[in-house]
Amino acid sequence: MIKLIVGLGNVGAEYKDTRHNAGFWFVDALCDKFGITLTHDKKFHGSVGRGTIYGQDVRLLTPDTFMNRSGMAVAPLAKFYNIAPHEILITHDELDISAGSLRLKKGGGHGGHNGLKDIVPHIGADFWRLRVGIGRPAHSSQVSGWVLSKPTSDDHISIDKAIDCSIDALELLIKGDEQKAISLANGFKLPT
């Protein structure tokens, strides 16, 4: 049962539309679909909301700690509400898959993602993660600039379509059909 959904990103107008904020975009889409409002809560170092998503009482969080300090926000909220790691879904951008692709899984390593690197020491690795593909630049020296820049309009459309699909997969995950949720998310293909 998912009780907490966290979208990772960086706060501030200069980061709002950058690829690194794909996790924020996912939470924003959930707020729009389910009529949930996020409110800043300084004790949880982020914006927090609560609502019913597919029949389940779920809390939402977008940390304001910047990506590499995400655990500072996730851990206190999970502890305060007694939410176990396996009841948490962390959504974040992913360089290693193309824009508009998804990967959903439970547990695993941080894969070099700075947000996950900070969360794992705080709560362990047994949480769900939804990776939203943003693609990779041609050279590894361009990664920092890539994640902190806006996607092309075509890539943004692809990412938005993937987020729509991931919300459908979330319904399956919340209803306990984990394998179908994984198959739907990981099998998502953009129409050609």
Coordinates of N, CA and C in Angstrom, one line a residue, residues 20-145:
H20 N 15.4 18.1 -14.4 CA 15.6 17.5 -13.0 C 14.4 17.6 -12.2
N21 N 13.4 18.3 -12.6 CA 12.1 18.5 -11.9 C 11.0 17.5 -12.3
A22 N 11.4 16.5 -13.1 CA 10.3 15.6 -13.5 C 9.5 15.0 -12.4
G23 N 10.2 14.8 -11.2 CA 9.4 14.3 -10.0 C 8.4 15.2 -9.6
F24 N 8.8 16.5 -9.6 CA 7.8 17.6 -9.2 C 6.6 17.6 -10.2
W25 N 6.9 17.4 -11.5 CA 5.9 17.4 -12.5 C 4.9 16.3 -12.2
F26 N 5.4 15.1 -11.8 CA 4.5 14.0 -11.5 C 3.6 14.3 -10.4
V27 N 4.1 14.9 -9.3 CA 3.3 15.3 -8.1 C 2.3 16.4 -8.5
D28 N 2.7 17.3 -9.4 CA 1.8 18.4 -9.8 C 0.6 17.7 -10.6
A29 N 0.9 16.7 -11.4 CA -0.1 16.1 -12.2 C -1.1 15.3 -11.3
L30 N -0.6 14.7 -10.2 CA -1.5 14.1 -9.2 C -2.4 15.1 -8.5
C31 N -1.8 16.2 -8.2 CA -2.6 17.3 -7.5 C -3.7 17.8 -8.4
D32 N -3.4 18.0 -9.7 CA -4.4 18.4 -10.7 C -5.5 17.4 -10.8
K33 N -5.1 16.1 -10.9 CA -6.1 15.0 -11.2 C -7.0 14.8 -10.0
F34 N -6.4 14.9 -8.8 CA -7.2 14.5 -7.6 C -7.5 15.6 -6.7
G35 N -7.3 16.8 -7.1 CA -7.7 18.0 -6.4 C -7.0 18.2 -5.1
I36 N -5.7 17.9 -5.1 CA -4.9 18.0 -3.8 C -4.1 19.3 -3.9
T37 N -4.0 20.0 -2.8 CA -3.3 21.3 -2.6 C -2.0 21.0 -1.8
L38 N -0.9 21.5 -2.3 CA 0.3 21.4 -1.5 C 0.5 22.7 -0.7
T39 N 1.0 22.5 0.5 CA 1.2 23.7 1.4 C 2.6 23.5 2.0
H40 N 3.4 24.6 2.1 CA 4.7 24.5 2.6 C 4.6 24.2 4.1
D41 N 5.5 23.2 4.5 CA 5.5 22.8 5.9 C 7.0 22.8 6.3
K42 N 7.5 23.7 7.1 CA 8.9 23.8 7.4 C 9.4 22.7 8.2
K43 N 8.6 22.0 9.0 CA 9.1 20.9 9.8 C 9.4 19.7 8.9
F44 N 8.8 19.6 7.7 CA 9.1 18.6 6.8 C 9.9 19.1 5.6
H45 N 10.4 20.3 5.6 CA 11.3 20.8 4.6 C 10.8 20.7 3.2
G46 N 9.5 21.0 3.0 CA 9.0 20.9 1.7 C 7.5 21.3 1.7
S47 N 6.9 21.0 0.5 CA 5.4 21.2 0.4 C 4.7 19.9 0.5
V48 N 3.7 19.9 1.3 CA 3.0 18.6 1.7 C 1.5 18.8 1.3
G49 N 1.0 17.7 0.9 CA -0.5 17.6 0.7 C -1.0 16.2 1.1
R50 N -2.3 16.1 1.2 CA -2.9 14.9 1.6 C -4.3 14.8 0.8
G51 N -4.5 13.6 0.3 CA -5.8 13.4 -0.4 C -6.0 11.9 -0.7
T52 N -7.2 11.7 -1.3 CA -7.5 10.3 -1.7 C -7.2 10.1 -3.1
I53 N -6.3 9.1 -3.3 CA -5.9 8.7 -4.7 C -6.3 7.3 -4.9
Y54 N -7.2 7.1 -5.8 CA -7.7 5.7 -6.2 C -8.2 5.0 -4.9
G55 N -8.9 5.8 -4.0 CA -9.4 5.2 -2.8 C -8.5 5.1 -1.6
Q56 N -7.2 5.5 -1.8 CA -6.2 5.3 -0.7 C -5.9 6.7 -0.2
D57 N -5.8 6.9 1.1 CA -5.3 8.1 1.8 C -3.8 8.2 1.6
V58 N -3.4 9.2 0.8 CA -2.0 9.3 0.5 C -1.5 10.7 0.8
R59 N -0.3 10.8 1.3 CA 0.4 12.1 1.5 C 1.4 12.3 0.3
L60 N 1.5 13.6 -0.1 CA 2.4 14.0 -1.2 C 3.4 14.9 -0.6
L61 N 4.6 14.8 -1.2 CA 5.7 15.7 -0.7 C 6.6 16.1 -1.9
T62 N 6.9 17.4 -2.0 CA 7.9 17.9 -2.9 C 8.9 18.6 -1.9
P63 N 10.1 18.1 -1.7 CA 11.1 18.7 -0.9 C 11.6 20.0 -1.4
D64 N 11.9 20.9 -0.5 CA 12.5 22.2 -0.9 C 14.0 22.3 -0.5
T65 N 14.5 21.1 -0.2 CA 15.9 21.0 0.2 C 16.9 21.0 -0.9
F66 N 16.5 21.1 -2.1 CA 17.3 20.8 -3.3 C 17.6 19.3 -3.4
M67 N 17.9 18.9 -4.6 CA 18.0 17.4 -4.9 C 18.9 16.7 -3.9
N68 N 20.1 17.2 -3.7 CA 21.1 16.4 -3.0 C 20.9 16.4 -1.5
R69 N 19.8 17.0 -1.0 CA 19.4 16.9 0.4 C 18.0 16.4 0.6
S70 N 17.5 15.6 -0.3 CA 16.1 15.1 -0.3 C 15.8 14.3 0.9
G71 N 16.7 13.5 1.4 CA 16.5 12.7 2.6 C 16.1 13.5 3.8
M72 N 16.5 14.8 3.9 CA 16.2 15.7 5.0 C 14.7 15.9 5.1
A73 N 14.0 15.8 3.9 CA 12.6 16.1 3.9 C 11.8 14.7 4.0
V74 N 12.2 13.7 3.3 CA 11.5 12.4 3.3 C 11.5 11.8 4.7
A75 N 12.7 11.7 5.3 CA 12.8 10.9 6.6 C 11.9 11.5 7.7
P76 N 11.9 12.8 8.0 CA 11.0 13.3 9.0 C 9.5 13.1 8.8
L77 N 9.1 13.2 7.6 CA 7.7 13.0 7.3 C 7.3 11.6 7.4
A78 N 8.1 10.7 6.9 CA 7.9 9.2 7.0 C 7.9 8.8 8.5
K79 N 8.8 9.3 9.3 CA 8.9 9.0 10.7 C 7.6 9.5 11.4
F80 N 7.3 10.8 11.2 CA 6.2 11.4 11.9 C 4.9 10.7 11.7
Y81 N 4.6 10.2 10.5 CA 3.4 9.5 10.1 C 3.5 8.0 10.1
N82 N 4.7 7.5 10.6 CA 4.9 6.1 10.7 C 4.7 5.4 9.4
I83 N 5.3 5.9 8.4 CA 5.2 5.3 7.0 C 6.5 4.5 6.8
A84 N 6.3 3.3 6.5 CA 7.5 2.4 6.2 C 8.0 2.6 4.8
P85 N 9.3 2.4 4.6 CA 9.9 2.6 3.3 C 9.1 1.9 2.2
H86 N 8.6 0.7 2.4 CA 7.9 0.0 1.3 C 6.6 0.6 1.0
E87 N 6.1 1.6 1.8 CA 4.9 2.3 1.5 C 5.1 3.7 0.9
I88 N 6.4 3.9 0.4 CA 6.8 5.2 -0.2 C 7.1 5.0 -1.6
L89 N 6.6 5.9 -2.5 CA 7.0 5.9 -3.9 C 7.8 7.2 -4.1
I90 N 9.0 7.1 -4.6 CA 9.8 8.3 -4.9 C 9.9 8.4 -6.4
T91 N 9.5 9.6 -7.0 CA 9.5 9.8 -8.4 C 10.6 10.8 -8.7
H92 N 11.4 10.4 -9.7 CA 12.6 11.3 -10.1 C 12.9 11.2 -11.6
D93 N 13.7 12.1 -12.0 CA 14.2 12.1 -13.4 C 15.2 11.0 -13.6
E94 N 15.4 10.5 -14.8 CA 16.3 9.4 -15.1 C 17.0 9.7 -16.4
L95 N 18.4 9.8 -16.3 CA 19.2 10.0 -17.5 C 19.3 8.8 -18.4
D96 N 19.3 7.6 -17.8 CA 19.6 6.4 -18.5 C 18.5 5.8 -19.3
I97 N 17.4 6.5 -19.4 CA 16.3 6.0 -20.3 C 15.8 7.2 -21.1
S98 N 15.3 7.0 -22.2 CA 14.9 8.1 -23.1 C 13.7 8.9 -22.6
A99 N 13.6 10.1 -23.1 CA 12.5 11.0 -22.7 C 11.2 10.3 -23.1
G100 N 10.3 10.2 -22.1 CA 9.0 9.6 -22.4 C 9.0 8.1 -22.1
S101 N 10.1 7.6 -21.5 CA 10.1 6.2 -21.0 C 10.0 6.2 -19.5
L102 N 9.6 5.0 -18.9 CA 9.4 4.9 -17.5 C 10.0 3.6 -17.0
R103 N 10.4 3.6 -15.7 CA 10.8 2.4 -15.0 C 10.2 2.4 -13.6
L104 N 9.5 1.4 -13.2 CA 9.0 1.3 -11.9 C 9.5 0.1 -11.2
K105 N 10.0 0.2 -10.0 CA 10.5 -1.0 -9.3 C 10.6 -0.6 -7.8
K106 N 10.7 -1.7 -7.0 CA 10.9 -1.6 -5.6 C 12.3 -1.9 -5.2
G107 N 12.9 -1.1 -4.4 CA 14.3 -1.4 -3.9 C 15.3 -1.2 -5.0
G108 N 16.5 -1.4 -4.6 CA 17.6 -1.2 -5.5 C 18.6 -0.1 -5.1
G109 N 19.6 0.2 -5.9 CA 20.6 1.2 -5.6 C 20.1 2.5 -6.0
H110 N 21.0 3.5 -5.8 CA 20.7 4.9 -6.2 C 21.0 5.2 -7.6
G111 N 21.7 4.4 -8.3 CA 22.0 4.5 -9.7 C 22.7 5.9 -10.0
G112 N 23.4 6.5 -9.0 CA 24.1 7.7 -9.3 C 23.2 8.9 -9.1
H113 N 21.9 8.7 -8.8 CA 21.0 9.9 -8.7 C 21.2 10.6 -7.4
N114 N 21.5 11.8 -7.4 CA 21.8 12.5 -6.1 C 20.7 12.6 -5.1
G115 N 19.5 12.6 -5.6 CA 18.3 12.6 -4.6 C 18.2 11.3 -3.9
L116 N 18.3 10.2 -4.7 CA 18.3 8.9 -4.1 C 19.5 8.6 -3.2
K117 N 20.7 9.1 -3.6 CA 21.9 9.0 -2.8 C 21.7 9.5 -1.4
D118 N 20.9 10.6 -1.3 CA 20.7 11.2 0.0 C 19.5 10.5 0.8
I119 N 18.6 10.0 0.1 CA 17.4 9.3 0.8 C 17.8 8.0 1.4
V120 N 18.6 7.2 0.6 CA 18.9 5.8 1.1 C 19.5 5.8 2.5
P121 N 20.5 6.6 2.8 CA 21.0 6.6 4.2 C 20.0 6.9 5.3
H122 N 19.0 7.7 4.9 CA 18.0 8.1 5.9 C 16.9 7.1 6.1
I123 N 16.4 6.4 5.1 CA 15.3 5.5 5.2 C 15.6 4.0 4.7
G124 N 16.8 3.8 4.2 CA 17.0 2.5 3.6 C 16.6 2.5 2.1
A125 N 16.8 1.4 1.4 CA 16.5 1.3 0.0 C 15.2 0.6 -0.4
D126 N 14.4 0.2 0.6 CA 13.3 -0.7 0.3 C 12.0 0.1 -0.1
F127 N 12.2 1.2 -0.8 CA 11.0 2.0 -1.2 C 10.8 1.8 -2.7
W128 N 9.6 2.2 -3.2 CA 9.3 2.1 -4.6 C 9.9 3.4 -5.3
R129 N 10.4 3.2 -6.5 CA 10.9 4.3 -7.3 C 10.3 4.3 -8.7
L130 N 9.9 5.4 -9.1 CA 9.4 5.6 -10.5 C 10.4 6.6 -11.2
R131 N 11.0 6.0 -12.1 CA 12.0 6.8 -12.9 C 11.4 7.3 -14.2
V132 N 11.4 8.6 -14.3 CA 10.9 9.3 -15.5 C 12.0 9.6 -16.4
G133 N 12.0 9.0 -17.6 CA 13.2 9.2 -18.5 C 13.2 10.7 -19.1
I134 N 14.5 11.2 -19.1 CA 14.7 12.5 -19.6 C 15.8 12.4 -20.7
G135 N 16.3 11.3 -21.0 CA 17.4 11.1 -22.0 C 18.7 11.6 -21.5
R136 N 19.7 11.3 -22.3 CA 21.1 11.7 -21.9 C 21.7 12.5 -23.0
P137 N 22.6 13.5 -22.6 CA 23.3 14.3 -23.6 C 24.3 13.4 -24.2
A138 N 24.9 14.0 -25.3 CA 25.9 13.2 -26.1 C 27.2 12.9 -25.3
H139 N 27.6 13.9 -24.4 CA 28.8 13.7 -23.7 C 28.6 13.8 -22.2
S140 N 29.3 12.9 -21.4 CA 29.1 12.9 -20.0 C 29.4 14.3 -19.3
S141 N 30.3 15.0 -20.0 CA 30.6 16.4 -19.4 C 29.4 17.3 -19.5
Q142 N 28.4 17.0 -20.2 CA 27.2 17.9 -20.3 C 26.1 17.5 -19.4
V143 N 26.3 16.5 -18.6 CA 25.1 16.0 -17.8 C 24.6 17.1 -16.9
S144 N 25.4 17.8 -16.1 CA 24.9 18.8 -15.2 C 24.1 19.9 -15.9
G145 N 24.6 20.4 -17.0 CA 23.8 21.3 -17.8 C 22.5 20.8 -18.4

